[in-house]
């Protein structure tokens, strides 16, 4: 079963960009993942799914500031022109072998 | 507008049972896989169970196998999670989520607002 590794925290200044990383475990580098955002006190929100070749499909209403890319076993979520409302926890997930797996999440702080 | 509305959470003693419901609207419920995801207080997201669009395929995380049962009633546009033999470690907010296709092995793109389950004596 795949394992997803995320940094526990990240920070970025208002108006800047940040790139969050989700790393797939060995043997699972081609897997599709999904990114979800969870703002404080709210339910999670689907942002996009992301293939190994970097192509992605964003959820309804997700701003263009959010984009995805891939390199090997790494899946990235880039947020451009960061706004205060982007301060949130970001989770990646994947699915295989009759199971779904979430990463531990990255807490993004907007400075 | 696509909506998922969970209900049925509450306080239950260890060893007790609860049934969660998720009422779906705004999409053709019978065409999509559905799942439950939970989040313990202050913790990350944990997948609990998934069901295909027809209900013919169901899967569970190891910690709930034999205790939880996922089901759906496509005539009522409702997803269920029957939870038996509840333990303190089942305490969490339970979210209902909608798949992007009929199958369990795909992304899930819509989340409900969640319902809190507290297992305590």
PDB file of C-alpha atoms in Angstrom:
ATOM      1  CA  UNK A   1       0.000   0.000   0.000  1.00  0.00           C
ATOM      2  CA  UNK A   2       1.339   3.475  -0.865  1.00  0.00           C
ATOM      3  CA  UNK A   3       2.536   5.972   1.744  1.00  0.00           C
ATOM      4  CA  UNK A   4       2.348   9.732   1.187  1.00  0.00           C
ATOM      5  CA  UNK A   5       4.859  12.033   2.877  1.00  0.00           C
ATOM      6  CA  UNK A   6       4.235  15.745   3.416  1.00  0.00           C
ATOM      7  CA  UNK A   7       6.161  18.379   5.348  1.00  0.00           C
ATOM      8  CA  UNK A   8       4.285  19.284   8.522  1.00  0.00           C
ATOM      9  CA  UNK A   9       4.445  23.022   7.975  1.00  0.00           C
ATOM     10  CA  UNK A  10       5.220  25.764   5.481  1.00  0.00           C
ATOM     11  CA  UNK A  11       4.973  29.516   5.431  1.00  0.00           C
ATOM     12  CA  UNK A  12       4.744  32.207   2.790  1.00  0.00           C
ATOM     13  CA  UNK A  13       4.199  35.936   2.640  1.00  0.00           C
ATOM     14  CA  UNK A  14       1.044  37.564   1.372  1.00  0.00           C
ATOM     15  CA  UNK A  15       1.249  37.936  -2.407  1.00  0.00           C
ATOM     16  CA  UNK A  16       4.124  35.482  -2.814  1.00  0.00           C
ATOM     17  CA  UNK A  17       4.124  31.884  -4.077  1.00  0.00           C
ATOM     18  CA  UNK A  18       4.652  28.586  -2.300  1.00  0.00           C
ATOM     19  CA  UNK A  19       5.156  25.027  -3.541  1.00  0.00           C
ATOM     20  CA  UNK A  20       3.923  22.205  -1.317  1.00  0.00           C
ATOM     21  CA  UNK A  21       5.262  18.683  -1.850  1.00  0.00           C
ATOM     22  CA  UNK A  22       3.669  15.271  -1.506  1.00  0.00           C
ATOM     23  CA  UNK A  23       6.027  12.320  -2.028  1.00  0.00           C
ATOM     24  CA  UNK A  24       4.816   8.856  -2.993  1.00  0.00           C
ATOM     25  CA  UNK A  25       6.570   5.858  -1.479  1.00  0.00           C
ATOM     26  CA  UNK A  26       8.885   3.596  -3.471  1.00  0.00           C
ATOM     27  CA  UNK A  27       7.109   1.560  -6.112  1.00  0.00           C
ATOM     28  CA  UNK A  28       4.182   3.948  -6.331  1.00  0.00           C
ATOM     29  CA  UNK A  29       5.710   6.870  -8.217  1.00  0.00           C
ATOM     30  CA  UNK A  30       3.196   6.731 -11.086  1.00  0.00           C
ATOM     31  CA  UNK A  31       0.110   7.001  -8.903  1.00  0.00           C
ATOM     32  CA  UNK A  32      -2.493   9.723  -9.302  1.00  0.00           C
ATOM     33  CA  UNK A  33      -3.050  11.846  -6.214  1.00  0.00           C
ATOM     34  CA  UNK A  34      -5.584  14.430  -5.122  1.00  0.00           C
ATOM     35  CA  UNK A  35      -5.027  17.646  -3.166  1.00  0.00           C
ATOM     36  CA  UNK A  36      -7.502  18.908  -0.577  1.00  0.00           C
ATOM     37  CA  UNK A  37      -7.564  22.164   1.394  1.00  0.00           C
ATOM     38  CA  UNK A  38      -8.963  22.488   4.907  1.00  0.00           C
ATOM     39  CA  UNK A  39      -9.347  26.010   6.239  1.00  0.00           C
ATOM     40  CA  UNK A  40      -9.520  26.390  10.035  1.00  0.00           C
ATOM     41  CA  UNK A  41     -12.799  25.110  11.455  1.00  0.00           C
ATOM     42  CA  UNK A  42     -14.151  24.058   8.054  1.00  0.00           C
ATOM     43  CA  UNK A  43     -14.683  20.860   6.125  1.00  0.00           C
ATOM     44  CA  UNK A  44     -12.030  19.908   3.582  1.00  0.00           C
ATOM     45  CA  UNK A  45     -12.374  21.077  -0.009  1.00  0.00           C
ATOM     46  CA  UNK A  46     -11.166  19.213  -3.088  1.00  0.00           C
ATOM     47  CA  UNK A  47      -8.645  21.209  -5.117  1.00  0.00           C
ATOM     48  CA  UNK A  48      -7.485  18.896  -7.905  1.00  0.00           C
ATOM     49  CA  UNK A  49      -6.267  15.507  -8.918  1.00  0.00           C
ATOM     50  CA  UNK A  50      -2.764  15.212 -10.326  1.00  0.00           C
ATOM     51  CA  UNK A  51      -1.202  12.561 -12.566  1.00  0.00           C
ATOM     52  CA  UNK A  52       2.406  11.500 -12.722  1.00  0.00           C
ATOM     53  CA  UNK A  53       2.881  13.329 -16.012  1.00  0.00           C
ATOM     54  CA  UNK A  54       1.723  16.535 -14.360  1.00  0.00           C
ATOM     55  CA  UNK A  55      -1.712  16.872 -15.922  1.00  0.00           C
ATOM     56  CA  UNK A  56      -4.360  17.890 -13.448  1.00  0.00           C
ATOM     57  CA  UNK A  57      -8.097  18.447 -13.180  1.00  0.00           C
ATOM     58  CA  UNK A  58      -9.198  21.152 -10.787  1.00  0.00           C
ATOM     59  CA  UNK A  59     -12.388  21.166  -8.783  1.00  0.00           C
ATOM     60  CA  UNK A  60     -15.233  23.531  -9.450  1.00  0.00           C
ATOM     61  CA  UNK A  61     -14.478  27.083  -8.390  1.00  0.00           C
ATOM     62  CA  UNK A  62     -10.829  26.516  -7.536  1.00  0.00           C
ATOM     63  CA  UNK A  63      -8.944  29.713  -8.350  1.00  0.00           C
ATOM     64  CA  UNK A  64      -6.338  29.787 -11.114  1.00  0.00           C
ATOM     65  CA  UNK A  65      -3.763  30.628  -8.414  1.00  0.00           C
ATOM     66  CA  UNK A  66      -3.720  26.927  -7.540  1.00  0.00           C
ATOM     67  CA  UNK A  67      -1.807  24.636  -9.884  1.00  0.00           C
ATOM     68  CA  UNK A  68      -0.268  21.199  -9.799  1.00  0.00           C
ATOM     69  CA  UNK A  69       2.846  19.577 -11.214  1.00  0.00           C
ATOM     70  CA  UNK A  70       4.827  16.359 -10.876  1.00  0.00           C
ATOM     71  CA  UNK A  71       8.396  15.119 -10.941  1.00  0.00           C
ATOM     72  CA  UNK A  72       9.066  11.425 -10.395  1.00  0.00           C
ATOM     73  CA  UNK A  73       7.461  10.425  -7.119  1.00  0.00           C
ATOM     74  CA  UNK A  74       6.848  14.016  -6.084  1.00  0.00           C
ATOM     75  CA  UNK A  75       3.535  15.774  -6.563  1.00  0.00           C
ATOM     76  CA  UNK A  76       3.413  19.519  -6.081  1.00  0.00           C
ATOM     77  CA  UNK A  77       0.760  22.055  -5.257  1.00  0.00           C
ATOM     78  CA  UNK A  78       1.781  25.592  -6.140  1.00  0.00           C
ATOM     79  CA  UNK A  79      -0.171  28.534  -4.802  1.00  0.00           C
ATOM     80  CA  UNK A  80       0.571  31.869  -6.465  1.00  0.00           C
ATOM     81  CA  UNK A  81      -0.280  35.364  -5.236  1.00  0.00           C
ATOM     82  CA  UNK A  82      -1.045  33.945  -1.782  1.00  0.00           C
ATOM     83  CA  UNK A  83      -4.066  35.394  -0.025  1.00  0.00           C
ATOM     84  CA  UNK A  84      -4.911  35.338   3.675  1.00  0.00           C
ATOM     85  CA  UNK A  85      -7.648  32.771   3.048  1.00  0.00           C
ATOM     86  CA  UNK A  86      -5.043  30.333   1.752  1.00  0.00           C
ATOM     87  CA  UNK A  87      -3.891  29.779   5.337  1.00  0.00           C
ATOM     88  CA  UNK A  88      -5.024  26.189   5.798  1.00  0.00           C
ATOM     89  CA  UNK A  89      -4.036  22.570   6.069  1.00  0.00           C
ATOM     90  CA  UNK A  90      -3.321  20.872   2.758  1.00  0.00           C
ATOM     91  CA  UNK A  91      -3.679  17.115   2.364  1.00  0.00           C
ATOM     92  CA  UNK A  92      -2.719  14.847  -0.483  1.00  0.00           C
ATOM     93  CA  UNK A  93      -4.264  11.425  -0.960  1.00  0.00           C
ATOM     94  CA  UNK A  94      -4.101   8.449  -3.269  1.00  0.00           C
ATOM     95  CA  UNK A  95      -5.905   5.148  -3.738  1.00  0.00           C
ATOM     96  CA  UNK A  96      -4.827   1.587  -4.492  1.00  0.00           C
ATOM     97  CA  UNK A  97      -5.215  -2.005  -3.299  1.00  0.00           C
ATOM     98  CA  UNK A  98      -8.770  -1.431  -2.069  1.00  0.00           C
ATOM     99  CA  UNK A  99      -7.720   1.415   0.175  1.00  0.00           C
ATOM    100  CA  UNK A 100      -7.428   5.183   0.229  1.00  0.00           C
ATOM    101  CA  UNK A 101      -4.450   6.851   1.891  1.00  0.00           C
ATOM    102  CA  UNK A 102      -3.968  10.418   3.081  1.00  0.00           C
ATOM    103  CA  UNK A 103      -0.714  12.189   3.747  1.00  0.00           C
ATOM    104  CA  UNK A 104      -0.191  13.749   7.156  1.00  0.00           C
ATOM    105  CA  UNK A 105      -0.977  17.230   5.866  1.00  0.00           C
ATOM    106  CA  UNK A 106       0.967  20.484   5.579  1.00  0.00           C
ATOM    107  CA  UNK A 107      -0.068  23.481   7.654  1.00  0.00           C
ATOM    108  CA  UNK A 108       0.443  26.623   5.573  1.00  0.00           C
ATOM    109  CA  UNK A 109       0.900  29.872   7.468  1.00  0.00           C
ATOM    110  CA  UNK A 110       0.478  33.148   5.617  1.00  0.00           C
ATOM    111  CA  UNK A 111       2.815  35.807   6.966  1.00  0.00           C
TER     112      UNK A 111
ATOM    113  CA  UNK B   1     -25.928  22.832  -6.298  1.00  0.00           C
ATOM    114  CA  UNK B   2     -24.252  19.616  -5.204  1.00  0.00           C
ATOM    115  CA  UNK B   3     -24.750  19.059  -1.468  1.00  0.00           C
ATOM    116  CA  UNK B   4     -23.993  16.393   1.089  1.00  0.00           C
ATOM    117  CA  UNK B   5     -25.606  16.636   4.507  1.00  0.00           C
ATOM    118  CA  UNK B   6     -24.469  14.272   7.249  1.00  0.00           C
ATOM    119  CA  UNK B   7     -26.496  13.470  10.340  1.00  0.00           C
ATOM    120  CA  UNK B   8     -26.646  10.928  13.147  1.00  0.00           C
ATOM    121  CA  UNK B   9     -23.589  11.850  15.159  1.00  0.00           C
ATOM    122  CA  UNK B  10     -23.603  12.253  18.908  1.00  0.00           C
ATOM    123  CA  UNK B  11     -22.309  10.957  22.214  1.00  0.00           C
ATOM    124  CA  UNK B  12     -22.252   7.182  22.692  1.00  0.00           C
ATOM    125  CA  UNK B  13     -20.727   4.902  25.312  1.00  0.00           C
ATOM    126  CA  UNK B  14     -17.901   2.511  24.445  1.00  0.00           C
ATOM    127  CA  UNK B  15     -19.339  -0.634  22.931  1.00  0.00           C
ATOM    128  CA  UNK B  16     -22.386   1.220  21.665  1.00  0.00           C
ATOM    129  CA  UNK B  17     -23.724   1.781  18.151  1.00  0.00           C
ATOM    130  CA  UNK B  18     -24.595   4.689  15.890  1.00  0.00           C
ATOM    131  CA  UNK B  19     -25.823   5.014  12.330  1.00  0.00           C
ATOM    132  CA  UNK B  20     -24.650   7.955  10.293  1.00  0.00           C
ATOM    133  CA  UNK B  21     -26.585   9.174   7.274  1.00  0.00           C
ATOM    134  CA  UNK B  22     -25.555  11.382   4.380  1.00  0.00           C
ATOM    135  CA  UNK B  23     -28.312  12.935   2.294  1.00  0.00           C
ATOM    136  CA  UNK B  24     -27.159  13.821  -1.216  1.00  0.00           C
ATOM    137  CA  UNK B  25     -28.676  16.348  -3.610  1.00  0.00           C
ATOM    138  CA  UNK B  26     -27.819  18.182  -6.800  1.00  0.00           C
ATOM    139  CA  UNK B  27     -26.387  15.220  -8.701  1.00  0.00           C
ATOM    140  CA  UNK B  28     -27.360  11.733  -9.905  1.00  0.00           C
ATOM    141  CA  UNK B  29     -26.500   9.883  -6.705  1.00  0.00           C
ATOM    142  CA  UNK B  30     -26.720   6.373  -8.180  1.00  0.00           C
ATOM    143  CA  UNK B  31     -23.959   7.173 -10.690  1.00  0.00           C
ATOM    144  CA  UNK B  32     -21.176   7.910  -8.216  1.00  0.00           C
ATOM    145  CA  UNK B  33     -19.096   6.087  -5.656  1.00  0.00           C
ATOM    146  CA  UNK B  34     -19.261   7.452  -2.131  1.00  0.00           C
ATOM    147  CA  UNK B  35     -17.076   7.177   0.961  1.00  0.00           C
ATOM    148  CA  UNK B  36     -16.625   8.158   4.598  1.00  0.00           C
ATOM    149  CA  UNK B  37     -13.550   9.958   5.906  1.00  0.00           C
ATOM    150  CA  UNK B  38     -12.968  10.873   9.548  1.00  0.00           C
ATOM    151  CA  UNK B  39     -10.847  13.336  11.456  1.00  0.00           C
ATOM    152  CA  UNK B  40     -10.049  12.899  15.141  1.00  0.00           C
ATOM    153  CA  UNK B  41      -9.759  16.119  17.153  1.00  0.00           C
ATOM    154  CA  UNK B  42      -6.575  17.944  16.188  1.00  0.00           C
ATOM    155  CA  UNK B  43      -5.499  15.173  13.805  1.00  0.00           C
ATOM    156  CA  UNK B  44      -5.334  14.586  10.078  1.00  0.00           C
ATOM    157  CA  UNK B  45      -7.759  12.957   7.681  1.00  0.00           C
ATOM    158  CA  UNK B  46      -8.313   9.200   7.759  1.00  0.00           C
ATOM    159  CA  UNK B  47     -10.194   7.194   5.149  1.00  0.00           C
ATOM    160  CA  UNK B  48     -12.830   4.925   6.712  1.00  0.00           C
ATOM    161  CA  UNK B  49     -14.813   3.171   3.989  1.00  0.00           C
ATOM    162  CA  UNK B  50     -15.838   3.381   0.338  1.00  0.00           C
ATOM    163  CA  UNK B  51     -18.737   1.995  -1.706  1.00  0.00           C
ATOM    164  CA  UNK B  52     -19.201   1.765  -5.456  1.00  0.00           C
ATOM    165  CA  UNK B  53     -22.174   3.374  -7.180  1.00  0.00           C
ATOM    166  CA  UNK B  54     -24.243   0.197  -7.169  1.00  0.00           C
ATOM    167  CA  UNK B  55     -23.194  -0.843  -3.686  1.00  0.00           C
ATOM    168  CA  UNK B  56     -21.654  -3.994  -5.056  1.00  0.00           C
ATOM    169  CA  UNK B  57     -18.147  -3.173  -3.878  1.00  0.00           C
ATOM    170  CA  UNK B  58     -17.288  -2.011  -0.373  1.00  0.00           C
ATOM    171  CA  UNK B  59     -13.942  -1.591   1.361  1.00  0.00           C
ATOM    172  CA  UNK B  60     -12.859  -0.598   4.854  1.00  0.00           C
ATOM    173  CA  UNK B  61      -9.796   0.564   6.693  1.00  0.00           C
ATOM    174  CA  UNK B  62      -8.411  -2.231   8.870  1.00  0.00           C
ATOM    175  CA  UNK B  63      -9.316  -0.605  12.185  1.00  0.00           C
ATOM    176  CA  UNK B  64     -13.065  -0.676  11.451  1.00  0.00           C
ATOM    177  CA  UNK B  65     -13.400  -3.984   9.599  1.00  0.00           C
ATOM    178  CA  UNK B  66     -16.024  -6.173  11.218  1.00  0.00           C
ATOM    179  CA  UNK B  67     -17.437  -3.248  13.217  1.00  0.00           C
ATOM    180  CA  UNK B  68     -18.575  -0.704  10.593  1.00  0.00           C
ATOM    181  CA  UNK B  69     -20.821  -1.285   7.580  1.00  0.00           C
ATOM    182  CA  UNK B  70     -21.192   1.129   4.690  1.00  0.00           C
ATOM    183  CA  UNK B  71     -24.349   1.005   2.584  1.00  0.00           C
ATOM    184  CA  UNK B  72     -26.440   3.159   0.306  1.00  0.00           C
ATOM    185  CA  UNK B  73     -30.043   3.532  -0.774  1.00  0.00           C
ATOM    186  CA  UNK B  74     -30.019   4.907  -4.313  1.00  0.00           C
ATOM    187  CA  UNK B  75     -33.791   5.367  -4.239  1.00  0.00           C
ATOM    188  CA  UNK B  76     -33.402   7.741  -1.297  1.00  0.00           C
ATOM    189  CA  UNK B  77     -30.123   9.380  -2.397  1.00  0.00           C
ATOM    190  CA  UNK B  78     -28.643   8.488   0.960  1.00  0.00           C
ATOM    191  CA  UNK B  79     -25.366   6.989   2.166  1.00  0.00           C
ATOM    192  CA  UNK B  80     -25.087   5.247   5.534  1.00  0.00           C
ATOM    193  CA  UNK B  81     -22.425   4.141   7.971  1.00  0.00           C
ATOM    194  CA  UNK B  82     -23.519   1.669  10.633  1.00  0.00           C
ATOM    195  CA  UNK B  83     -20.999   1.775  13.469  1.00  0.00           C
ATOM    196  CA  UNK B  84     -21.027  -0.984  16.087  1.00  0.00           C
ATOM    197  CA  UNK B  85     -18.730  -1.842  19.020  1.00  0.00           C
ATOM    198  CA  UNK B  86     -17.567   1.747  19.141  1.00  0.00           C
ATOM    199  CA  UNK B  87     -14.281   2.601  20.810  1.00  0.00           C
ATOM    200  CA  UNK B  88     -12.813   5.808  22.202  1.00  0.00           C
ATOM    201  CA  UNK B  89     -10.462   5.953  19.221  1.00  0.00           C
ATOM    202  CA  UNK B  90     -13.463   6.220  16.874  1.00  0.00           C
ATOM    203  CA  UNK B  91     -14.118   9.710  18.249  1.00  0.00           C
ATOM    204  CA  UNK B  92     -13.920  12.033  15.247  1.00  0.00           C
ATOM    205  CA  UNK B  93     -15.769  14.218  12.803  1.00  0.00           C
ATOM    206  CA  UNK B  94     -17.112  11.944  10.058  1.00  0.00           C
ATOM    207  CA  UNK B  95     -17.309  13.352   6.541  1.00  0.00           C
ATOM    208  CA  UNK B  96     -19.282  11.994   3.623  1.00  0.00           C
ATOM    209  CA  UNK B  97     -17.611  12.512   0.227  1.00  0.00           C
ATOM    210  CA  UNK B  98     -18.674  12.015  -3.391  1.00  0.00           C
ATOM    211  CA  UNK B  99     -16.588  10.317  -6.046  1.00  0.00           C
ATOM    212  CA  UNK B 100     -15.877  11.685  -9.500  1.00  0.00           C
ATOM    213  CA  UNK B 101     -16.953   8.381 -11.057  1.00  0.00           C
ATOM    214  CA  UNK B 102     -18.791   5.172 -10.320  1.00  0.00           C
ATOM    215  CA  UNK B 103     -15.770   3.304  -9.036  1.00  0.00           C
ATOM    216  CA  UNK B 104     -14.044   3.316  -5.658  1.00  0.00           C
ATOM    217  CA  UNK B 105     -10.546   3.787  -7.128  1.00  0.00           C
ATOM    218  CA  UNK B 106     -10.782   7.371  -8.237  1.00  0.00           C
ATOM    219  CA  UNK B 107     -10.780  10.873  -6.786  1.00  0.00           C
ATOM    220  CA  UNK B 108     -13.510  12.204  -4.506  1.00  0.00           C
ATOM    221  CA  UNK B 109     -14.441  15.806  -5.153  1.00  0.00           C
ATOM    222  CA  UNK B 110     -17.270  16.929  -2.864  1.00  0.00           C
ATOM    223  CA  UNK B 111     -17.245  16.954   0.954  1.00  0.00           C
ATOM    224  CA  UNK B 112     -20.094  17.302   3.398  1.00  0.00           C
ATOM    225  CA  UNK B 113     -19.867  19.520   6.471  1.00  0.00           C
ATOM    226  CA  UNK B 114     -19.293  16.567   8.798  1.00  0.00           C
ATOM    227  CA  UNK B 115     -20.967  15.089  11.868  1.00  0.00           C
ATOM    228  CA  UNK B 116     -19.241  14.642  15.235  1.00  0.00           C
ATOM    229  CA  UNK B 117     -19.108  11.249  16.926  1.00  0.00           C
ATOM    230  CA  UNK B 118     -17.905  11.121  20.519  1.00  0.00           C
ATOM    231  CA  UNK B 119     -17.320   7.773  22.200  1.00  0.00           C
ATOM    232  CA  UNK B 120     -17.021   8.232  25.945  1.00  0.00           C
ATOM    233  CA  UNK B 121     -18.430   6.932  29.198  1.00  0.00           C
TER     234      UNK B 121
END
